[in-house]
Coordinates of C-alpha atoms in Angstrom, one line a residue:
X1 CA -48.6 16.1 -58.6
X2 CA -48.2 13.5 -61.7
X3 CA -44.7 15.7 -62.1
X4 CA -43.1 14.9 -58.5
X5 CA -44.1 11.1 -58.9
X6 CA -42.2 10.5 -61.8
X7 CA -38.9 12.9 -60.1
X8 CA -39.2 10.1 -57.2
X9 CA -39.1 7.3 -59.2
X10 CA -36.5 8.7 -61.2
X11 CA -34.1 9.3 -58.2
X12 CA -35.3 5.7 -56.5
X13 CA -33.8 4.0 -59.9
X14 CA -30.8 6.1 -59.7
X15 CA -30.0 4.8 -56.0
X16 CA -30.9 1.1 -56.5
X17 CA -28.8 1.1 -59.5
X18 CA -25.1 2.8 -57.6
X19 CA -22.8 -0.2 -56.3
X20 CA -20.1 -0.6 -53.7
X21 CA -16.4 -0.5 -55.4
X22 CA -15.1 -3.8 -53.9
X23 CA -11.3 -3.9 -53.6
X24 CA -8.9 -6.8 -53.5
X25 CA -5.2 -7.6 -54.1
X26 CA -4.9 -8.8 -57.6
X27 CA -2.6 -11.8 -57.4
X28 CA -3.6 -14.9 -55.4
X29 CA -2.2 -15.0 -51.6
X30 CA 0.4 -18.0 -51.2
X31 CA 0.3 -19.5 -47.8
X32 CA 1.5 -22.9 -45.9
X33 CA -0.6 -25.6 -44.6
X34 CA -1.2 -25.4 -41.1
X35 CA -0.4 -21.2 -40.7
X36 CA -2.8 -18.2 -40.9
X37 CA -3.8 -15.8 -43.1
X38 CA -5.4 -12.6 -44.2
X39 CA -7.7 -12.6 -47.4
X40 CA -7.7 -8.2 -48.2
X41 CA -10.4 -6.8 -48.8
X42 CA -11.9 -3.3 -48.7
X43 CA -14.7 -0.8 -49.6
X44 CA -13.6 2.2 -52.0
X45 CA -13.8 5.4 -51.6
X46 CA -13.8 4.2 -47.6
X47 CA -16.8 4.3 -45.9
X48 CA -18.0 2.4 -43.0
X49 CA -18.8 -0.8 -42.9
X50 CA -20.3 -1.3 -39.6
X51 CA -23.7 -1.2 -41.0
X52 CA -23.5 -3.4 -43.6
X53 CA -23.7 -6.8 -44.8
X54 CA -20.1 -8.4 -44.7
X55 CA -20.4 -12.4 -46.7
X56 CA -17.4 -14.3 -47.2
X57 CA -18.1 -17.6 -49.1
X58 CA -16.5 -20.2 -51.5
X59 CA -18.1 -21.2 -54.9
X60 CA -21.5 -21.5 -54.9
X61 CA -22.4 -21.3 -51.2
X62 CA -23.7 -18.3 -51.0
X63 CA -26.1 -19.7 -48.2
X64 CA -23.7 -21.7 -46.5
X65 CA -20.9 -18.8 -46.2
X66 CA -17.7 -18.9 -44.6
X67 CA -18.6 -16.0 -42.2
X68 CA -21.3 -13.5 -42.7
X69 CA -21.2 -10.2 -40.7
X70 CA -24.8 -8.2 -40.5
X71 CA -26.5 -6.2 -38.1
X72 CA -23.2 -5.3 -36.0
X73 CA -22.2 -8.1 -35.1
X74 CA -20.3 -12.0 -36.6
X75 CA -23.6 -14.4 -37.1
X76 CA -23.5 -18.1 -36.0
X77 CA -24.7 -19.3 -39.9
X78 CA -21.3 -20.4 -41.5
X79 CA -20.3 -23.4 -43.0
X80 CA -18.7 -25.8 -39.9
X81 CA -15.4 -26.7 -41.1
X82 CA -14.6 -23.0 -40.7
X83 CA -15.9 -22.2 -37.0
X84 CA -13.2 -21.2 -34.7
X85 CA -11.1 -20.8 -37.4
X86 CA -12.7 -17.4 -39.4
X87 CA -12.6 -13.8 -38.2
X88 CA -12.6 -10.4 -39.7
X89 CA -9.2 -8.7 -39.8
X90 CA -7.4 -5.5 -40.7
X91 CA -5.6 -5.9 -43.9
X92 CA -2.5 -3.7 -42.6
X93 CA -1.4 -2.1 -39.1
X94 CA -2.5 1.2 -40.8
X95 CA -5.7 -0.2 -41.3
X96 CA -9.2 1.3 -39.5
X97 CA -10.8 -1.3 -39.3
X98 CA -14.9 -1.8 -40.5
X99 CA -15.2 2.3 -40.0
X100 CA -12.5 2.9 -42.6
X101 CA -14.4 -0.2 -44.9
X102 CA -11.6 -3.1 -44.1
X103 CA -13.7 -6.1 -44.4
X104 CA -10.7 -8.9 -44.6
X105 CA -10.6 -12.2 -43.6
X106 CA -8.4 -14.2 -41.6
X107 CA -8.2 -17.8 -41.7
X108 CA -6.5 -20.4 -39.1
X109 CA -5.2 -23.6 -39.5
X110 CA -5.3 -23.8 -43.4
X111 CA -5.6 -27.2 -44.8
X112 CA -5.5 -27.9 -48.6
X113 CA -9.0 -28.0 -48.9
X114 CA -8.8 -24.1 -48.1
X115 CA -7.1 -23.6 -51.4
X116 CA -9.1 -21.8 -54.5
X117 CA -11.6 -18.8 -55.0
X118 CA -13.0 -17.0 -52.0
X119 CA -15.6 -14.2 -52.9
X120 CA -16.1 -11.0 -50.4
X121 CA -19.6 -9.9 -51.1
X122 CA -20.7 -6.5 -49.0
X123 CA -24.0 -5.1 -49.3
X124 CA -25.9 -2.0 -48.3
X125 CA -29.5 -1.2 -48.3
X126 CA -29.5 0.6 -52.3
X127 CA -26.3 -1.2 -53.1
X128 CA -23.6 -4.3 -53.2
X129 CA -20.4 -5.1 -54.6
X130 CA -18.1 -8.4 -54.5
X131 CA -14.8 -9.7 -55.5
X132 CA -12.6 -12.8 -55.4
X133 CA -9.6 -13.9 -53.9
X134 CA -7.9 -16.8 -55.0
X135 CA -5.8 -18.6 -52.2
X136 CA -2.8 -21.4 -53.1
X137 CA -1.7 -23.7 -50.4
X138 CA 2.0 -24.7 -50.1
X139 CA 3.9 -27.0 -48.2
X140 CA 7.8 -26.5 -47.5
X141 CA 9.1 -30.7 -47.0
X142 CA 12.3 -31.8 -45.2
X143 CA 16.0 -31.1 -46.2
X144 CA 16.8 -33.6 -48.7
X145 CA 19.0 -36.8 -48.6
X146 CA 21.8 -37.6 -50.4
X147 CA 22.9 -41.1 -51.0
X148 CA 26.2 -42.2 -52.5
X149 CA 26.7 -45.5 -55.0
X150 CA 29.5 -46.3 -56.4
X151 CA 29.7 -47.5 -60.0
X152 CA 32.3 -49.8 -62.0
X153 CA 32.8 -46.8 -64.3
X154 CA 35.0 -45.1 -61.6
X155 CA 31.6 -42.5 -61.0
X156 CA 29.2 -42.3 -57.9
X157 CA 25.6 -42.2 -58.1
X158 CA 23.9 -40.2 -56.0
X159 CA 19.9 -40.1 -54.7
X160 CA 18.2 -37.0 -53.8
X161 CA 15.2 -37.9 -51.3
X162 CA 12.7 -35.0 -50.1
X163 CA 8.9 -35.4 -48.6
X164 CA 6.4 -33.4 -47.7
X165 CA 6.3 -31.2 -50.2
X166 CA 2.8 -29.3 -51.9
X167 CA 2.5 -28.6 -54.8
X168 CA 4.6 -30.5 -57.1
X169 CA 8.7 -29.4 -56.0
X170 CA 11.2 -28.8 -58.8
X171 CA 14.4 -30.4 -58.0
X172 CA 18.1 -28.9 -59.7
X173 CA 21.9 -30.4 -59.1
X174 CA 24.8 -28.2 -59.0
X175 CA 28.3 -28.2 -58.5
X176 CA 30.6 -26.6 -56.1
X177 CA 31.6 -24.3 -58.6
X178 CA 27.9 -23.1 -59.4
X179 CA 27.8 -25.2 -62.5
X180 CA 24.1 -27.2 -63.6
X181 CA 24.4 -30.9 -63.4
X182 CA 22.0 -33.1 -65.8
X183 CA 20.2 -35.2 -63.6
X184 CA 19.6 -38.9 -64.7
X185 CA 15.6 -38.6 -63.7
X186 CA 13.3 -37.6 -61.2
X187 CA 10.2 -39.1 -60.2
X188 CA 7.0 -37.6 -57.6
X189 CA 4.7 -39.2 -55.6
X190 CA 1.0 -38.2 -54.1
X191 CA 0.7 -39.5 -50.7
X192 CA -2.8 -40.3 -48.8
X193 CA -2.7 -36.7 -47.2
X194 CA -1.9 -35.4 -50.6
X195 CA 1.5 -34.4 -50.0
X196 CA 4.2 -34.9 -52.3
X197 CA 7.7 -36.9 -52.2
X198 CA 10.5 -36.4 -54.5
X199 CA 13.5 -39.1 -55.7
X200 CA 15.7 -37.3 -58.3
X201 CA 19.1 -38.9 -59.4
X202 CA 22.7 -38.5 -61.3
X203 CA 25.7 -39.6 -61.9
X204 CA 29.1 -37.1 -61.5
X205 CA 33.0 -37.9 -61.7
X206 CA 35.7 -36.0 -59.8
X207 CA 35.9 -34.0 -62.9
X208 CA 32.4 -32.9 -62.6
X209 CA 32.2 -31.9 -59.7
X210 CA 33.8 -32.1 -56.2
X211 CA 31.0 -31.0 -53.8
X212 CA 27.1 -31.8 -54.9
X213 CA 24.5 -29.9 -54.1
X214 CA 20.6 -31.2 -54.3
X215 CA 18.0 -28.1 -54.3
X216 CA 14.4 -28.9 -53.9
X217 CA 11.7 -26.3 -54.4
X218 CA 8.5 -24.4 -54.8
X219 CA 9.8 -21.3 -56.0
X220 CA 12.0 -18.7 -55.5
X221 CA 13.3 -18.3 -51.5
X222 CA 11.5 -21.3 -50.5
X223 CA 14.0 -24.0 -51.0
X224 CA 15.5 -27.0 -49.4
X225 CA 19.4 -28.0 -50.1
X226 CA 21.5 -30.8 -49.4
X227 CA 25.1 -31.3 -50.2
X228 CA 27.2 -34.0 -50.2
X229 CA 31.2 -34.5 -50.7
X230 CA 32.4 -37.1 -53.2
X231 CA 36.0 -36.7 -53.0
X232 CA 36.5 -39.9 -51.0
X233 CA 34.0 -42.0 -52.4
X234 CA 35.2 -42.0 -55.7
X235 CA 38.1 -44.7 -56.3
X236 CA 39.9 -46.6 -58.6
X237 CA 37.1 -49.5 -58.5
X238 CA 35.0 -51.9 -55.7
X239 CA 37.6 -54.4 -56.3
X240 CA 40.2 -52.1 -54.2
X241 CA 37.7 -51.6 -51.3
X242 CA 36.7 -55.4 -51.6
X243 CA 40.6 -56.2 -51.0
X244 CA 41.5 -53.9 -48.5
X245 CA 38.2 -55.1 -46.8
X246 CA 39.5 -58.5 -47.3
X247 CA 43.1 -57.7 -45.9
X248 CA 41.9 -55.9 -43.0
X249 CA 39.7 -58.5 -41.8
X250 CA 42.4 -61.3 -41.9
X251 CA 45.0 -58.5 -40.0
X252 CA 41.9 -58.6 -37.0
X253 CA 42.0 -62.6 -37.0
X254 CA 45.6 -63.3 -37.2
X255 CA 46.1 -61.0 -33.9
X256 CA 42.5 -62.2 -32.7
X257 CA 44.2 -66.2 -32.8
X258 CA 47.5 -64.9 -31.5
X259 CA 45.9 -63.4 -28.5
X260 CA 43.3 -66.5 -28.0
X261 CA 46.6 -69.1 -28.4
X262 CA 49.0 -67.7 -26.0
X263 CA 46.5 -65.7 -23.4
X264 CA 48.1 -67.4 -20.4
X265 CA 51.3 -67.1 -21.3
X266 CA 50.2 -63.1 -21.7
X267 CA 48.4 -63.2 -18.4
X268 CA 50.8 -65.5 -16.0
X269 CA 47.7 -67.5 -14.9
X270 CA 47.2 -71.1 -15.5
X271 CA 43.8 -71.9 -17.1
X272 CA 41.5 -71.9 -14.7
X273 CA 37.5 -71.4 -15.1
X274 CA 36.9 -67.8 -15.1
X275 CA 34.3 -65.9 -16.1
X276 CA 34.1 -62.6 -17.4
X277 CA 31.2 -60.1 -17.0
X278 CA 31.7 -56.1 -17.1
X279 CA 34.8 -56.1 -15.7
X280 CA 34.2 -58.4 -12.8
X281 CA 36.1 -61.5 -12.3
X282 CA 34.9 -64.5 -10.4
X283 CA 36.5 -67.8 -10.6
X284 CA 35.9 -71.0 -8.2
X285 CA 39.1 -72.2 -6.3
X286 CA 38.8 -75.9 -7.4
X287 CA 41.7 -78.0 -9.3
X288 CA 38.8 -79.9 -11.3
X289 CA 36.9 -78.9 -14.4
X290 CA 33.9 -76.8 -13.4
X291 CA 31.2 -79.1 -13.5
X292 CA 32.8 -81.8 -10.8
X293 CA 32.7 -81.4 -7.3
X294 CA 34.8 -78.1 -6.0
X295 CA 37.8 -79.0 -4.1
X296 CA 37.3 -78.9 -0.2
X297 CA 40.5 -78.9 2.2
X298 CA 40.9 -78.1 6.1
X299 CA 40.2 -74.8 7.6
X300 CA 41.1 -73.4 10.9
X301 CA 37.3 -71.9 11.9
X302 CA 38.8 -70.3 15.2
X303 CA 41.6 -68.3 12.9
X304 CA 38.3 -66.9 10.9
X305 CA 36.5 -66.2 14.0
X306 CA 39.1 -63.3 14.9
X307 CA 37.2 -61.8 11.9
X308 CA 33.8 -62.4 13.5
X309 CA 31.0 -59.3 13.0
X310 CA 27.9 -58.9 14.4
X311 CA 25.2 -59.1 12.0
X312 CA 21.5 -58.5 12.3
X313 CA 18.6 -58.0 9.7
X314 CA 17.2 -54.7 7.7
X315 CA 14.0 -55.4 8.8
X316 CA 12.9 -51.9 6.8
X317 CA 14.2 -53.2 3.9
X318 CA 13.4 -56.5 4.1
X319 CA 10.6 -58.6 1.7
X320 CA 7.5 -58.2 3.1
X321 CA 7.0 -62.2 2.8
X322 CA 9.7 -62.8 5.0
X323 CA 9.1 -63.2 9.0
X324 CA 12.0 -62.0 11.0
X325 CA 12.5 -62.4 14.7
X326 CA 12.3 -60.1 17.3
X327 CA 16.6 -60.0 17.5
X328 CA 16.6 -59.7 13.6
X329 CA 18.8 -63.0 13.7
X330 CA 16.3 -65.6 12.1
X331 CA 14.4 -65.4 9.4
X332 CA 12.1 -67.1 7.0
X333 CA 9.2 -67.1 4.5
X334 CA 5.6 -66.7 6.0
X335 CA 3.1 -69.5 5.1
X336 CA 0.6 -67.6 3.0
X337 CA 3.4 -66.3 0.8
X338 CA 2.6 -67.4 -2.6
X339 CA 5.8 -66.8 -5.4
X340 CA 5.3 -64.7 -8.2
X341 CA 7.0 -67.3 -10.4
X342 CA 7.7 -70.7 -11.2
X343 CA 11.5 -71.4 -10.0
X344 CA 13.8 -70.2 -6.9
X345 CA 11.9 -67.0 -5.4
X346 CA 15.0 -64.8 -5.7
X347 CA 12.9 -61.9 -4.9
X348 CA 12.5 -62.9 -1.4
X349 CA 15.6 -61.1 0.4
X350 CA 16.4 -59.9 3.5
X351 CA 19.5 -57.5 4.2
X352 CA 22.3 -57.3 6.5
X353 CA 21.7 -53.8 8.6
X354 CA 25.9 -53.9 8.8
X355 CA 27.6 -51.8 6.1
X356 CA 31.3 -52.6 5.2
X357 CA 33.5 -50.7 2.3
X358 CA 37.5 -52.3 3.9
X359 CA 38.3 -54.7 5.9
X360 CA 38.1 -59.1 6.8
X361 CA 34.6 -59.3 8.4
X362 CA 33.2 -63.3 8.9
X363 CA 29.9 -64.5 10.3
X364 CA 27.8 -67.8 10.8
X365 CA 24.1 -69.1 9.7
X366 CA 22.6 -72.0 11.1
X367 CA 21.2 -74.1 8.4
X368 CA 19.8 -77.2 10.7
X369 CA 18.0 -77.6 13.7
X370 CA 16.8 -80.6 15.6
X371 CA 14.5 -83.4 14.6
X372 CA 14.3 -81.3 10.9
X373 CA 16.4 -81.9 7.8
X374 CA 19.4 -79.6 7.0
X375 CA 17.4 -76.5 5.0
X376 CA 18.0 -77.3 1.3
X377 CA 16.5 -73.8 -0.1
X378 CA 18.7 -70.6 0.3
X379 CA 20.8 -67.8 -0.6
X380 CA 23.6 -66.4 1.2
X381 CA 26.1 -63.7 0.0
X382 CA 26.4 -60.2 -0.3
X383 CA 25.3 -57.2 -2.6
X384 CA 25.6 -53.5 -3.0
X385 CA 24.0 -51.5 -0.6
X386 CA 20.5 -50.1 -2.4
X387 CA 20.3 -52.5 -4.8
X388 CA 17.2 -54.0 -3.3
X389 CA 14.7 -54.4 -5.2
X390 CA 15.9 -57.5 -6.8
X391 CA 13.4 -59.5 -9.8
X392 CA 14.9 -62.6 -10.9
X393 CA 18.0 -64.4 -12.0
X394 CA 18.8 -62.3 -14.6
X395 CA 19.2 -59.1 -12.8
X396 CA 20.9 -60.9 -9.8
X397 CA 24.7 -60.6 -11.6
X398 CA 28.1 -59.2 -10.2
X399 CA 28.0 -56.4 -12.4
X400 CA 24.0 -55.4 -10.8
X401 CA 26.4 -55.8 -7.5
X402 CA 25.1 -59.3 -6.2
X403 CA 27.7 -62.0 -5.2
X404 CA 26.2 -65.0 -3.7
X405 CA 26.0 -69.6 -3.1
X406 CA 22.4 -70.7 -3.7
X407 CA 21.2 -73.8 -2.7
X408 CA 18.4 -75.0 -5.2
X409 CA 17.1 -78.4 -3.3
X410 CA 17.4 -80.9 -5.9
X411 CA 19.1 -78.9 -8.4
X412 CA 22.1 -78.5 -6.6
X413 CA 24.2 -75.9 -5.8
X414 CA 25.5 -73.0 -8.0
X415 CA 26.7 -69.1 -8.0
X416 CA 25.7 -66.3 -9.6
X417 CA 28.1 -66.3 -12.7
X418 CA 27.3 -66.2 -16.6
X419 CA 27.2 -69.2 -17.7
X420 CA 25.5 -70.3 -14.7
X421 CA 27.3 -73.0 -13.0
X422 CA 26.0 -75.8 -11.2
X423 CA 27.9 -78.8 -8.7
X424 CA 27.3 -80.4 -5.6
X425 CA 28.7 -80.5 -2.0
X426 CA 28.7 -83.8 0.2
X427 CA 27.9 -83.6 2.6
X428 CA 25.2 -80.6 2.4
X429 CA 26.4 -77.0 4.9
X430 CA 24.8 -77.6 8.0
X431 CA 26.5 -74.4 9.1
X432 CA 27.7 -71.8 6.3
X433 CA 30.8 -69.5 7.3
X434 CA 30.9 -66.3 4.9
X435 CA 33.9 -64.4 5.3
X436 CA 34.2 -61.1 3.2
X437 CA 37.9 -59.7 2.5
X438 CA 36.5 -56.4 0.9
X439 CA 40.1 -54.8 0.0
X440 CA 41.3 -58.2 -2.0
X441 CA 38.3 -58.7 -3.3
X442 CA 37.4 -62.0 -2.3
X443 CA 34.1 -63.9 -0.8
X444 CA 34.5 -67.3 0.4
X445 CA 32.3 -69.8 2.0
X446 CA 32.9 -72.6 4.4
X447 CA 31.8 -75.9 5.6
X448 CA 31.8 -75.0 9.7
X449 CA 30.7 -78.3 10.8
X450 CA 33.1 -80.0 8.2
X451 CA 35.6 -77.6 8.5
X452 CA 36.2 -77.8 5.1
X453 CA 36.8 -74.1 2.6
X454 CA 34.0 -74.8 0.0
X455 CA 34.7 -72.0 -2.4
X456 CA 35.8 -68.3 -3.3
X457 CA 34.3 -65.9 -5.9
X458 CA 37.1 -63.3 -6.7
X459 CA 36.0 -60.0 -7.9
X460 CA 36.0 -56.2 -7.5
X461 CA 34.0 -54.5 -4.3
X462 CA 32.9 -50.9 -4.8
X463 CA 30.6 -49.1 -2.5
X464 CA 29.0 -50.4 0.8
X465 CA 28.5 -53.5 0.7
X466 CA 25.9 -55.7 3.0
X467 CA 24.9 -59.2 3.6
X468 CA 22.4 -61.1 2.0
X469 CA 20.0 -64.4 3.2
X470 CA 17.3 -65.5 0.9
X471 CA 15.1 -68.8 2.7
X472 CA 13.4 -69.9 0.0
X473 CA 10.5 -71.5 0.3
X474 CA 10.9 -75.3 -0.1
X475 CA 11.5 -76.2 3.6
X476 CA 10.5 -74.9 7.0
X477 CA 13.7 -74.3 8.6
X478 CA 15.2 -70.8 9.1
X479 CA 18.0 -69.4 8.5
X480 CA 20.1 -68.7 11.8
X481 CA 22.4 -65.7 12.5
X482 CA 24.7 -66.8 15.3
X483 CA 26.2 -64.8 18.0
X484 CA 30.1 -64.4 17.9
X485 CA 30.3 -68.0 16.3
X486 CA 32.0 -70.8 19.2
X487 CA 33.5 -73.7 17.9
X488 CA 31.4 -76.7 16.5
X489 CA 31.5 -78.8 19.4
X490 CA 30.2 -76.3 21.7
X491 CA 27.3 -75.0 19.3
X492 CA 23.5 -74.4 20.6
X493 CA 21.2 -76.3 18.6
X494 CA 17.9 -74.6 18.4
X495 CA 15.1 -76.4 19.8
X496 CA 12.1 -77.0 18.1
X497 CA 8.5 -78.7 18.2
X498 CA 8.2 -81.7 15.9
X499 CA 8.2 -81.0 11.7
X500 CA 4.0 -82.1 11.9
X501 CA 3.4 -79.1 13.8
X502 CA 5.8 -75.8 13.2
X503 CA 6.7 -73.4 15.3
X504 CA 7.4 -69.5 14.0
X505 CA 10.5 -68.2 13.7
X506 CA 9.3 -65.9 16.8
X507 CA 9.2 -68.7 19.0
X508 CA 12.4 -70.5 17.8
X509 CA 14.0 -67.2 18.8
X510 CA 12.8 -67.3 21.9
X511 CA 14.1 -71.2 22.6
X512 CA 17.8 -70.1 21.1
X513 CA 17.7 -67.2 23.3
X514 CA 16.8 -68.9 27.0
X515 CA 19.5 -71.9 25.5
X516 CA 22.1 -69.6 25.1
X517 CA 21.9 -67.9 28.5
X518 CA 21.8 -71.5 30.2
X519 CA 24.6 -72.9 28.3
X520 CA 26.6 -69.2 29.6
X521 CA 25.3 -70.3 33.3

């Protein structure tokens, strides 16, 4: 009995004492930061794993591992900057997997704290064995830079720039000819993230070298190159480049003056204001400088009239702080409108629903009515069709298609040129005519009552175009489509209630309307 107690405990020491042959790849793995990767590591002679204890952990934290496999299955303890980002792998595609003893590691994401020893521990119930693996994180930077300098010794400097780079890059010059140029220095620098930028110089002559080339790298295969062609850049001296700089510039200004001194004599116009924006020409027909008065001179009203349209408001496309009339022929601001702005409220527009692209077309606005003040706050004119969703003065320029008189109140009157230009009319429109000669390119205004031409804005019409009435909102009075315009003695003046108590544009509608059909009776 004594003698098959000690065989037992002879065979028990036997067992304990047999360990696991724990293979893996002698050289470290080399991976980028950011990518994934597979740690090998297997059981030999194979045998299945499935039943054993699988740890993967990192220096000393053997209880805090990196993933530890046991009783069939992954468990949750693991050290928490690796969850989601471990799992057990097969080192090849020929691989079986835990039955044939594969017990490797993948890792995602790899950051440069990943880098160093990893030890694969696997255990069974008489026996254990464990390895390590040693990982190095790299980091392939950008092409590098090359930047040219000339010198006064007839050479060109030139600056090699690279970044991103982990570990510390070696940096080589060669010539086009395959030849090892000395560089003048090189200098690295360890950013906050721990990756590493490079700045390596030298100096080369034509007789150097022709074509440069800047290679920086990790190690073999995993290079960046830039190259960089002198043959140009290399002259005599700066002074050469400094005079033909020099020579060139007073070439540009002679011509420049030229051109500036005898313009008009180049053009065959006299030297009237014009101003120039994108193409588009506007001038005022006036004989004074700009800033006086524009010159006003008989009209014959009945000989535009032949050009008379019918016009009527967009109400679709009209501000929705604007009233408009049942016949879309008046129109004005509401009383709880509130501008966005200090100034003229050039957002409040309303639109012509006529569309023109040829042709003379003419038309009318009544801009006094009885017992009120001539209106001293509006805009009319014409734009582009679409454009209208207008902002303020600044977008509101030929070029944005907008042509257009304002009348500021006090400020005077002005058009919609760069420099903006502002005069004054005496007396102030009562009745505006607009006529529109789309194929010449022309837009002029008229003093009806007066019968006076005010002014024309000359420019270049593409597109539909449509007319444009802004109110304003520093009077009460609408502005008043008319009908087929009749002379000025004959005109219906709109009737309305007294200014202490104002009428809507509605109503003053309505009065034109019944005064129309009994002046026709």
């Amino acid at each position: 009995m004594l003698l098959i107690i000690v065989v037992l405990l002879v065979n028990l020491q036997i067992e304990t004492s047999v360990s696991l042959t724990v293979v893996v790849p002698p050289d470290p793995i080399v991976a980028h930061v950011g990518s994934t990767v597979t740690l090998p590591c297997w059981i030999s002679p194979p045998e299945n794993a499935g039943a054993l204890e699988i740890r993967w952990y990192r220096q000393d934290q053997f209880s805090n591992p990196v993933l530890l496999y046991n009783h069939g299955k992954i468990q949750d303890v693991q050290e928490e900057s690796y969850r989601n980002r471990s799992s057990l792998t097969l080192r090849s595609d020929q691989s079986g997997g835990l039955k044939d003893g594969d017990v490797s590691l993948r890792l995602e994401k790899l950051t440069f704290q990943d880098k160093g020893p990893f030890h694969c521990y696997v255990s069974g119930e008489h026996s254990y064995g464990s390895e390590e693996v040693v990982l190095k994180i790299t980091a392939l930077g950008s092409t590098p830079v090359l930047s040219p300098e000339s010198l006064d010794d007839g050479r060109v400097n030139i600056s090699c720039r690279s970044s991103g780079w982990y570990p510390e890059p070696s940096v080589s010059w060669t010539s086009d000819e395959g030849r090892d140029l000395r560089p003048g220095g090189t200098s690295h620098t360890r950013g906050a993230d721990e990756m590493i930028s490079v700045h390596s110089w030298t100096a080369v002559s034509l007789s150097d070298a022709q074509l440069v080339s800047c290679s920086v790298s990790l190690r073999p295969g995993e290079l960046k190159e830039g190259r960089l062609d002198i043959q140009g850049i290399v002259c005599s001296g700066p002074w050469k480049a400094l005079f033909l700089t020099f020579l060139i510039c007073a070439l540009l200004g002679l011509v420049g003056f030229i051109l500036f001194k005898y313009r008009h004599k180049l053009t065959g116009k006299k030297p009237v204001k014009e101003i120039c924006e994108e193409e588009t020409m506007e001038r005022l027909t006036k004989e004074e400088e700009p800033k006086k008065e524009p010159v006003v001179e008989d009209i014959n009203i009945e000989e535009l009239r032949k050009h008379a349209d019918e016009i009527t408001i967009d109400r679709e496309h009209s501000h929705p702080g604007l009233i408009v009339s049942r016949d879309c022929k008046m129109v004005m601001y509401r009383p709880e409108y509130k501008p966005t702005g200090e100034g003229f409220p050039y957002e409040l527009c309303a639109f012509g629903a006529q569309r023109f692209t040829s042709g003379r077309h003419y038309w009318e606005v009544e801009l006094a009515q009885i017992n009120r003040p001539t209106k001293n706050f509006w805009i009319i004119g014409v734009l582009k069709h679409g454009n209208f969703r207008s902002k303020d003065r600044s977008a509101l320029t030929p070029s944005a298609g907008f042509w257009f008189l304002c009348s500021d109140g006090p400020y005077g009157f002005f058009t919609n040129t760069a420099p903006l230009i502002r005069f004054s009319l005496t007396p102030r429109p009562e009745r505006l005519g607009v006529l529109l000669d789309y194929d010449h390119g022309q837009l002029s205004f008229y003093n009806v009552t007066e019968r006076k031409h005010l002014l024309t804005i000359s420019s270049r019409f593409s597109g539909s175009v449509v007319p444009l009435f802004n109110p304003g909102v520093g009077d009460k009075s609408p502005i008043t489509i008319l009908d087929w315009p009749k002379p000025v003695e004959s005109a219906v003046e709109l009737v309305v209630k007294s200014s202490d108590n104002p009428e809507t544009v509605e109503s003053v509608a309505e009065s034109r309307q019944s005064l129309t059909t009994a002046q026709k009776a």
